Coordinates of C-alpha atoms and ligand atoms in Angstrom, one line a residue:
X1 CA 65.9 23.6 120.7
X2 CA 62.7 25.5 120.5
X3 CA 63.7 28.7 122.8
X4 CA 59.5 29.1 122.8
X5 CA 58.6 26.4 124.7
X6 CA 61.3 27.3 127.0
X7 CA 59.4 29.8 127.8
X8 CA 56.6 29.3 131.0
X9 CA 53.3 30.4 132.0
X10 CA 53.2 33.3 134.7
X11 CA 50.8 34.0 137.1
X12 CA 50.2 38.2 135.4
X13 CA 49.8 36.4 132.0
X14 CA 46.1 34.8 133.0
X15 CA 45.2 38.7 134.4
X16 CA 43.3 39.4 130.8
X17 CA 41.8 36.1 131.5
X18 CA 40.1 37.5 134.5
X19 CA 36.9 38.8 133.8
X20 CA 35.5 35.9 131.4
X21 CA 36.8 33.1 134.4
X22 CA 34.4 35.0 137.1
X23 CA 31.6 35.2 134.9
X24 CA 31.9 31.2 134.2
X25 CA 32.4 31.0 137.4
X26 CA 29.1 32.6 138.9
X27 CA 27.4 30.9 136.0
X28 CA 28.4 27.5 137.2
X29 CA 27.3 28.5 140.8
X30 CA 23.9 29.9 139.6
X31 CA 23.3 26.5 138.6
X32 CA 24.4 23.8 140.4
X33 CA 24.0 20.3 139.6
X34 CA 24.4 17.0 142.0
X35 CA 26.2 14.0 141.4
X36 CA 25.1 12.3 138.0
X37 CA 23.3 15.1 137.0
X38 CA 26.1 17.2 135.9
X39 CA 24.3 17.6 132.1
X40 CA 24.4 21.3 131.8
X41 CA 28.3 21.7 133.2
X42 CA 29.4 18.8 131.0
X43 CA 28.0 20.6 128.1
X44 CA 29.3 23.6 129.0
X45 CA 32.6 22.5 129.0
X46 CA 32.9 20.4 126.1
X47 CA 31.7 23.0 123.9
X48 CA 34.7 25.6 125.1
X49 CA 37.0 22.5 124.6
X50 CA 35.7 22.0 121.3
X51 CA 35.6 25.8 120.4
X52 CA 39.5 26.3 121.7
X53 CA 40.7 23.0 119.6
X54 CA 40.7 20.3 122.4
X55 CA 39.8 17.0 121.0
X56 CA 36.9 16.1 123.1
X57 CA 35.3 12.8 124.4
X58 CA 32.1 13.0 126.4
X59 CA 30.4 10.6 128.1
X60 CA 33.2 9.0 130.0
X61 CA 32.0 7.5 133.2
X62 CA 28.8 9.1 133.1
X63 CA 28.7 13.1 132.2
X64 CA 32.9 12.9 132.2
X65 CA 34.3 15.6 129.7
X66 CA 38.0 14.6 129.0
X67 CA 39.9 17.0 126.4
X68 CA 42.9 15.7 124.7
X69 CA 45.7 18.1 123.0
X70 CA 49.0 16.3 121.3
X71 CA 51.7 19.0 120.4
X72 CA 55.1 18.6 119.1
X73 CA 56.9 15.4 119.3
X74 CA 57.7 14.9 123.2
X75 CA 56.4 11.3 124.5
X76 CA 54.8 12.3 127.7
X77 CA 51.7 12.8 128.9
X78 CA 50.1 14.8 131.8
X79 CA 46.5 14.5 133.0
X80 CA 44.6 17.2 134.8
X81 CA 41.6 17.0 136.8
X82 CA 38.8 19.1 137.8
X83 CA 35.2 17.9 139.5
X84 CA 32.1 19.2 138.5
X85 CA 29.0 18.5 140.5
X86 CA 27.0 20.2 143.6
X87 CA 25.6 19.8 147.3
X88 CA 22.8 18.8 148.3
X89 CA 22.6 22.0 150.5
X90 CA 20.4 25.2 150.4
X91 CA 22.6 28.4 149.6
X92 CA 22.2 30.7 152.4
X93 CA 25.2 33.2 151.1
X94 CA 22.9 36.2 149.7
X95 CA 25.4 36.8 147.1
X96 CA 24.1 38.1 143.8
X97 CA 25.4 34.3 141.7
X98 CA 23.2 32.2 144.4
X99 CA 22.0 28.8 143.4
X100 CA 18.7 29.0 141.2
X101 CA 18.5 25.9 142.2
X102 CA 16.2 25.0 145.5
X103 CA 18.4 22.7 147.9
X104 CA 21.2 22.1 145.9
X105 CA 24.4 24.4 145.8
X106 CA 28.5 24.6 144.9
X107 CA 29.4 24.6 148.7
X108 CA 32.7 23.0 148.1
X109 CA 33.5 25.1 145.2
X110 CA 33.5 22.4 142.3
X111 CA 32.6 25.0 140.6
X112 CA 35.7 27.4 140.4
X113 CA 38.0 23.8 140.2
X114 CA 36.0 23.4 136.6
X115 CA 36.5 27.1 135.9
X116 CA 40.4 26.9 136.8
X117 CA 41.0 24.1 134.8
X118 CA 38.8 25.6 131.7
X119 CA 41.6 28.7 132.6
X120 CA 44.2 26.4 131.9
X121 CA 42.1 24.8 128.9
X122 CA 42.1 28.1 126.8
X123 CA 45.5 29.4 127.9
X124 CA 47.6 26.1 127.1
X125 CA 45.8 26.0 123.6
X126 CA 46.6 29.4 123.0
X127 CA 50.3 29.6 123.9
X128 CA 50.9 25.9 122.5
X129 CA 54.2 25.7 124.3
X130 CA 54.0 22.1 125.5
X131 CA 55.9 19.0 123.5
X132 CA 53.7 16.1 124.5
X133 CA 49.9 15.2 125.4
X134 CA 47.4 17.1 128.2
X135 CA 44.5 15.4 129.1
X136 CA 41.6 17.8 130.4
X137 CA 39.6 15.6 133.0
X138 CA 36.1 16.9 134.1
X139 CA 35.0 14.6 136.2
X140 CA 31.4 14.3 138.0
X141 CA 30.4 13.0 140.8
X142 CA 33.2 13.6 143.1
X143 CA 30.4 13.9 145.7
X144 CA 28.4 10.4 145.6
X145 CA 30.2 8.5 148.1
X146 CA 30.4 5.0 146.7
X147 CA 30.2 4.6 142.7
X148 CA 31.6 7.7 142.7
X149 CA 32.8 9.7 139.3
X150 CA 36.5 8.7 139.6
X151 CA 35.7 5.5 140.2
X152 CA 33.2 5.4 137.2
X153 CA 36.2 7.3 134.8
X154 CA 38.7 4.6 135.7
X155 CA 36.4 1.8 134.7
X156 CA 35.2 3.4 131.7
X157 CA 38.8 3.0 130.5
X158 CA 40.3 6.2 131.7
X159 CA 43.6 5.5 131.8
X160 CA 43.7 2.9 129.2
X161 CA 41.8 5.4 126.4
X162 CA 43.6 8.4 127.6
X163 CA 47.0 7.1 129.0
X164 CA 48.8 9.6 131.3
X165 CA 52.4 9.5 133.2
X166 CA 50.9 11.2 136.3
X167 CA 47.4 13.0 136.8
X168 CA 47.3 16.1 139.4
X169 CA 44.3 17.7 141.2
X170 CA 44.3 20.5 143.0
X171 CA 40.8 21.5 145.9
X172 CA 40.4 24.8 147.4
X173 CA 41.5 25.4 151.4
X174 CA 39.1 27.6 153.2
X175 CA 41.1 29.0 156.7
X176 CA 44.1 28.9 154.7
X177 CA 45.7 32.4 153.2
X178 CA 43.9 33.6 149.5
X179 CA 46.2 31.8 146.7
X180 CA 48.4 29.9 149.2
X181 CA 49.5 26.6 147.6
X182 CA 49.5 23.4 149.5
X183 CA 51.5 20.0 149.2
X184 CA 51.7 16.7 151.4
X185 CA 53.9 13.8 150.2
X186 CA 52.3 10.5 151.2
X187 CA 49.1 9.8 152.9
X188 CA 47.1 13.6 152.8
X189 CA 43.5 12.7 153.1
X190 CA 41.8 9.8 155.2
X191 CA 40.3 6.9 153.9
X192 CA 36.6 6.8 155.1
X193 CA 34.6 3.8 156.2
X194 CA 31.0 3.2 157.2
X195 CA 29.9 0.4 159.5
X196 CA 25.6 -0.1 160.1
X197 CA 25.7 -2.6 163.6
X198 CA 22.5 -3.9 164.4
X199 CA 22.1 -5.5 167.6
X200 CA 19.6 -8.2 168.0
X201 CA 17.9 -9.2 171.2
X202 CA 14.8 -10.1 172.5
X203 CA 12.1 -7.5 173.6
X204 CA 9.4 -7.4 176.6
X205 CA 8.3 -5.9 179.5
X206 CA 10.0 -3.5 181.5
X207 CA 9.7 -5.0 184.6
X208 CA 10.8 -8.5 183.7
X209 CA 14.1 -7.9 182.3
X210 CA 15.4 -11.2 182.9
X211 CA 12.9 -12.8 180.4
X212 CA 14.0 -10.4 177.6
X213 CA 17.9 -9.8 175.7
X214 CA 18.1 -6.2 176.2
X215 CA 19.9 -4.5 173.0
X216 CA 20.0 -0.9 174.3
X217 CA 22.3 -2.7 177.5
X218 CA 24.7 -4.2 174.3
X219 CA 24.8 -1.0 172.5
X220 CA 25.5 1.2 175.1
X221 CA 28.5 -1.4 176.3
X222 CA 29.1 -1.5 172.3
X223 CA 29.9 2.4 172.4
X224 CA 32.5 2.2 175.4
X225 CA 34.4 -1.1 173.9
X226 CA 34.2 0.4 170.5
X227 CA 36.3 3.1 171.8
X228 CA 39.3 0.1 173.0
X229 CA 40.1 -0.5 169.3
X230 CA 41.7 2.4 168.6
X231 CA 43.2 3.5 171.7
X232 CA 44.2 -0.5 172.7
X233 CA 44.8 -2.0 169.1
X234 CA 46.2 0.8 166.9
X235 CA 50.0 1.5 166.9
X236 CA 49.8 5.1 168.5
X237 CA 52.1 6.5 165.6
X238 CA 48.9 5.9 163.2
X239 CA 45.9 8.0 162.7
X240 CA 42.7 6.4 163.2
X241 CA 39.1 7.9 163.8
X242 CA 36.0 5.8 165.3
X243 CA 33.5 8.0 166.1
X244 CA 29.4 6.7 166.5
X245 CA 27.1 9.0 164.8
X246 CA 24.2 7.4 165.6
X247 CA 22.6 5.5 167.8
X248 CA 18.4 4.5 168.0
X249 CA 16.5 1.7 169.5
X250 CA 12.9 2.1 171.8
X251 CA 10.1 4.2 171.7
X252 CA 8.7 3.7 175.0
X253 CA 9.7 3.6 178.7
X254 CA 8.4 0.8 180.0
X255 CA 9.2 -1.9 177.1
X256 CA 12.7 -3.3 176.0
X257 CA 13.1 -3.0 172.7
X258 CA 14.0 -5.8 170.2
X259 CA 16.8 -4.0 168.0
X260 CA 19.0 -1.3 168.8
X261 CA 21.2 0.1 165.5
X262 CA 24.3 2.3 165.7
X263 CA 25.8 4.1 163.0
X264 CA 29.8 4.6 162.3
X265 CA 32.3 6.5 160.9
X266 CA 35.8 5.0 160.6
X267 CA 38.8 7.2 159.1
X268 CA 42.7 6.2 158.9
X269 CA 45.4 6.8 157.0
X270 CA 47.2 4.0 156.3
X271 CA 45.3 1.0 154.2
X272 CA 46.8 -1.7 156.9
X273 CA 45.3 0.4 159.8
X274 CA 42.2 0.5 157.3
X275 CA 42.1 -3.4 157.7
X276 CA 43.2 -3.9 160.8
X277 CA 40.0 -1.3 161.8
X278 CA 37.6 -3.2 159.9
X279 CA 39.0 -6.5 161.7
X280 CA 38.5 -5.7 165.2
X281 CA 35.6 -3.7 165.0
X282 CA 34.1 -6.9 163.2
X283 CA 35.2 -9.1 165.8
X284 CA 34.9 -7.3 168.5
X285 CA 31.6 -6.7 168.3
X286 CA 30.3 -10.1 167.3
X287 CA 32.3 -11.5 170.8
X288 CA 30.8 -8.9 172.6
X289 CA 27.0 -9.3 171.5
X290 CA 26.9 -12.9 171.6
X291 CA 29.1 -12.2 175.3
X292 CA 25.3 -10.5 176.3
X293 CA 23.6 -12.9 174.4
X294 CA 22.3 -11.2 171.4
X295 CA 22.9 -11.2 167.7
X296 CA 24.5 -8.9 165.2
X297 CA 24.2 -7.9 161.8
X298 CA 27.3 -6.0 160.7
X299 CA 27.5 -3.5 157.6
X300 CA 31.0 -2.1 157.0
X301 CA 31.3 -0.6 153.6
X302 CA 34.3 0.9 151.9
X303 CA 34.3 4.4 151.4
X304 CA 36.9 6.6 150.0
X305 CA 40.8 5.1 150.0
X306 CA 43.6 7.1 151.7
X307 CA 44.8 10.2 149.3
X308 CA 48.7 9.3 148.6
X309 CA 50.5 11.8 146.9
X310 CA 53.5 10.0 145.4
X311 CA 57.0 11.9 146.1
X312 CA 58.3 13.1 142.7
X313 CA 55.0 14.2 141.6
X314 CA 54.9 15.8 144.9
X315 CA 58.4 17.8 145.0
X316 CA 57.8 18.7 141.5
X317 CA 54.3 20.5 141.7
X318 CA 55.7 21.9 144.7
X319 CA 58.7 23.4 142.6
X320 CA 57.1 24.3 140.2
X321 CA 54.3 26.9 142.8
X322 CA 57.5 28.0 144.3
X323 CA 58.5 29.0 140.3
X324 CA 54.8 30.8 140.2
X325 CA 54.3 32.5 143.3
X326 CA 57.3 32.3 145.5
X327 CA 57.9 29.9 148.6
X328 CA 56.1 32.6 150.9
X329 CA 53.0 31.5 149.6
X330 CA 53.7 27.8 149.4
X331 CA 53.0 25.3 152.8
X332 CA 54.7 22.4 152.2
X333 CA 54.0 20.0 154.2
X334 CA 50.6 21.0 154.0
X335 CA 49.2 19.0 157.6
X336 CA 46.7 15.9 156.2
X337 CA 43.0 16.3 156.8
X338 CA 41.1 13.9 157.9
X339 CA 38.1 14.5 155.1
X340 CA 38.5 12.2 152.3
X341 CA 38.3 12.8 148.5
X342 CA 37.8 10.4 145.1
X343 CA 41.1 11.1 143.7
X344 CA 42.3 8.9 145.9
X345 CA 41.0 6.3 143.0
X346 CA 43.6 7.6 140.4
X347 CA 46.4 7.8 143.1
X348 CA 45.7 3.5 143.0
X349 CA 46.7 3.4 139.5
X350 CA 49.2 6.7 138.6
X351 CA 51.6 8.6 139.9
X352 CA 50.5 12.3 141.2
X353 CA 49.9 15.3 143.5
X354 CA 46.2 16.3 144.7
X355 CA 47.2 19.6 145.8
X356 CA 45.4 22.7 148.2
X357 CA 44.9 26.2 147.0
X358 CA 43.6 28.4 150.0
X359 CA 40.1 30.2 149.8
X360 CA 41.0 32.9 152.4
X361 CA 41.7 32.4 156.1
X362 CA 38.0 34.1 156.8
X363 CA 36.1 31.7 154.3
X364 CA 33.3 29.5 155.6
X365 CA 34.2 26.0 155.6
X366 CA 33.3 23.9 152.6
X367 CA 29.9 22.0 152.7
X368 CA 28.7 25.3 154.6
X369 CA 25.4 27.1 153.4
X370 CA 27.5 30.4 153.2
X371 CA 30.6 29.6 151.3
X372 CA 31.6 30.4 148.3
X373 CA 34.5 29.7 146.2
X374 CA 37.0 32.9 146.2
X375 CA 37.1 34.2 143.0
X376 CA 40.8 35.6 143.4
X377 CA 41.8 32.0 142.7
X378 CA 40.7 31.4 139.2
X379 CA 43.8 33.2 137.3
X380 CA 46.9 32.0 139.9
X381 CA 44.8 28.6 139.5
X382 CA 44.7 28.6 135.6
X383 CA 48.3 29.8 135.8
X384 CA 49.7 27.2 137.9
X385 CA 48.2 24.1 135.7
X386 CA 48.8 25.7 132.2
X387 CA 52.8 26.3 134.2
X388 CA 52.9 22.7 135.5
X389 CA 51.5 21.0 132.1
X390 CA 54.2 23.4 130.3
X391 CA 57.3 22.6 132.9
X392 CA 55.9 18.3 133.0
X393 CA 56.2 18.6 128.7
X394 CA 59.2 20.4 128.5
X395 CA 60.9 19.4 125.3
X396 CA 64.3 17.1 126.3
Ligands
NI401 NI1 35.2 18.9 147.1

């Protein structure tokens, strides 16, 4: 056996790596780019790909950048994915890298995932001690909401033109300790749901209310029963969020209004508390219009599924942190958030971890005008996927 590939990445060996990762790094966030615009970044990393020998395919799903590398003889294959696109959110940190861009800004610190896995890119082509395949997986659009960039990868033949065993992502942690690894087996984000309820009635004068259906009545009853699904129909062991964001009808005092529109956001962690959500809200609120004696028009829409880490993938990319920095600066489990991500689409389909790396306990949360992806990150980042690709291809 090959005492080389024996041999694995540690966290001092990206050190030298340092200084170019930062300055990629502030380039990205000088120039931010939104969902399906990702043009610049996509090039950007295609042509270090190309320059360090990855085999590279652009244009998968949209600006997707996947990078290919095949050494020695060992069968498996690991995918690793980063996301590459911007906020639509004006940059209010003052730091010397701010956005160049008006309105738009890496406030959840896509921007340092690109440049840790272009870390990992470099460092695993260089050492070459993997037996087996890495895919490099840039993806856009992590940001869109629906047609989103995984969703967009996966049905531009992801997994069938780059076929993986398991596929890992990793997002950064703000409130959680600088370089701190995080790991949840099992559901670890929420699915999220939107629902659009229009109620219908019939609008007319103040004063004779009998004459009219009055909507603002329904939706305000709407917003207390609303609140009965999940404290009367969920199993109390679950998780499940329905909060109303919005709510608009009328523009004057002395008229009832014809329409009255509320806006939802459902979140759960479990796809048969997804359903059995999306069941009762439905019905509920179509029994308790027509109860007043209005009408309803209903718009639920999918979101985001549930993150679920699968358990070896888990345990293993927890083992191997531990191996890289030391289980004092592992959480595991990491508690599930309730904010939902797009890797949840490759979780459907592979085996894998979507892991946390903390931005600091002090860092301003993500999607914040003043945050900014910690720097500190990029080399124990790079490390950890160039150690995990290395450890996952270890010749048999
Ligand atoms: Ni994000």
């Amino acid at each position: 056996m090959n005492d080389r590939l024996r041999c694995f990445c540690e966290a001092q060996d990206l050190t030298g790596a340092a200084g170019w990762l930062t300055e990629t790094r502030r380039r990205l966030h000088r120039h931010p780019e939104l969902s399906f615009q990702e043009a610049d970044t996509a090039a950007l990393v295609a042509e270090r790909l190309q320059a360090w020998g990855w085999q590279v395919t652009t244009g998968v799903g949209g600006h997707g950048v996947v990078g290919t590398m095949t050494l020695g003889n060992g069968r498996k294959s690991i995918a690793l994915r980063a996301d590459m696109d911007a906020l639509p959110i004006q940059e209010a940190t003052g730091k010397p890298w701010q956005s160049v861009h008006d309105g738009v800004m890496h406030a959840c610190g896509h921007d340092g995932h690109t440049t840790i896995l272009l870390g990992a890119a470099q460092h695993l082509a260089q050492t070459r001690r993997f037996s087996g395949t890495v895919h490099l997986v840039f993806q856009p659009a992590e940001e869109a909401g629906k047609g989103s960039g995984a969703q967009r990868m996966i049905e531009d033949g992801l997994f069938e033109r780059f076929p993986c065993d398991a596929i890992f992502g990793l997002h950064n942690s703000p409130g959680v300790p600088t370089g701190t690894f995080g790991f949840m087996h099992g559901a670890s984000m929420a699915a999220s749901d939107s629902c659009r309820i229009t109620v219908h009635g019939r609008g007319g004068h103040a004063a004779r209310p009998h004459q009219a259906v009055d909507p603002i009545l329904i939706a305000g009853s709407l917003v207390v029963a609303l609140q009965s699904v999940v404290s009367r129909n969920i199993d109390p062991r679950h998780t499940a969020i329905v909060t109303i964001g919005s709510m608009h009808s009328g523009s004057a005092y002395n008229v009832i209004p014809d329409s009255a529109t509320l806006g939802l956001s459902i979140r759960s962690f479990d796809a048969e508390v997804r359903n059995q959500l999306e069941q009762r809200i439905r019905a509920l609120v179509t029994a308790h219009v027509a109860g007043y004696g209005g009408e309803v028009t209903i718009d639920y829409e999918r979101g985001y599924p549930v993150v679920v880490n699968t358990g070896p993938e888990t345990e293993f990319a927890r083992q191997v942190a531990e191996e890289l920095v030391g289980p004092e600066r592992v959480i595991s489990p990491f508690p599930p958030v309730t904010g939902s991500e797009d890797f949840a689409y490759y979780l459907e389909k592979k085996p894998g971890c979507f892991l946390r790396l903390g931005n600091g306990a002090d860092s301003p949360m993500l999607h914040n005008p003043r945050y900014d992806f910690n720097d500190e990150l990029l080399t124990v980042g790079a490390a950890y996927w160039t150690r995990l690709a290395e450890r996952f291809l270890e010749p048999v």
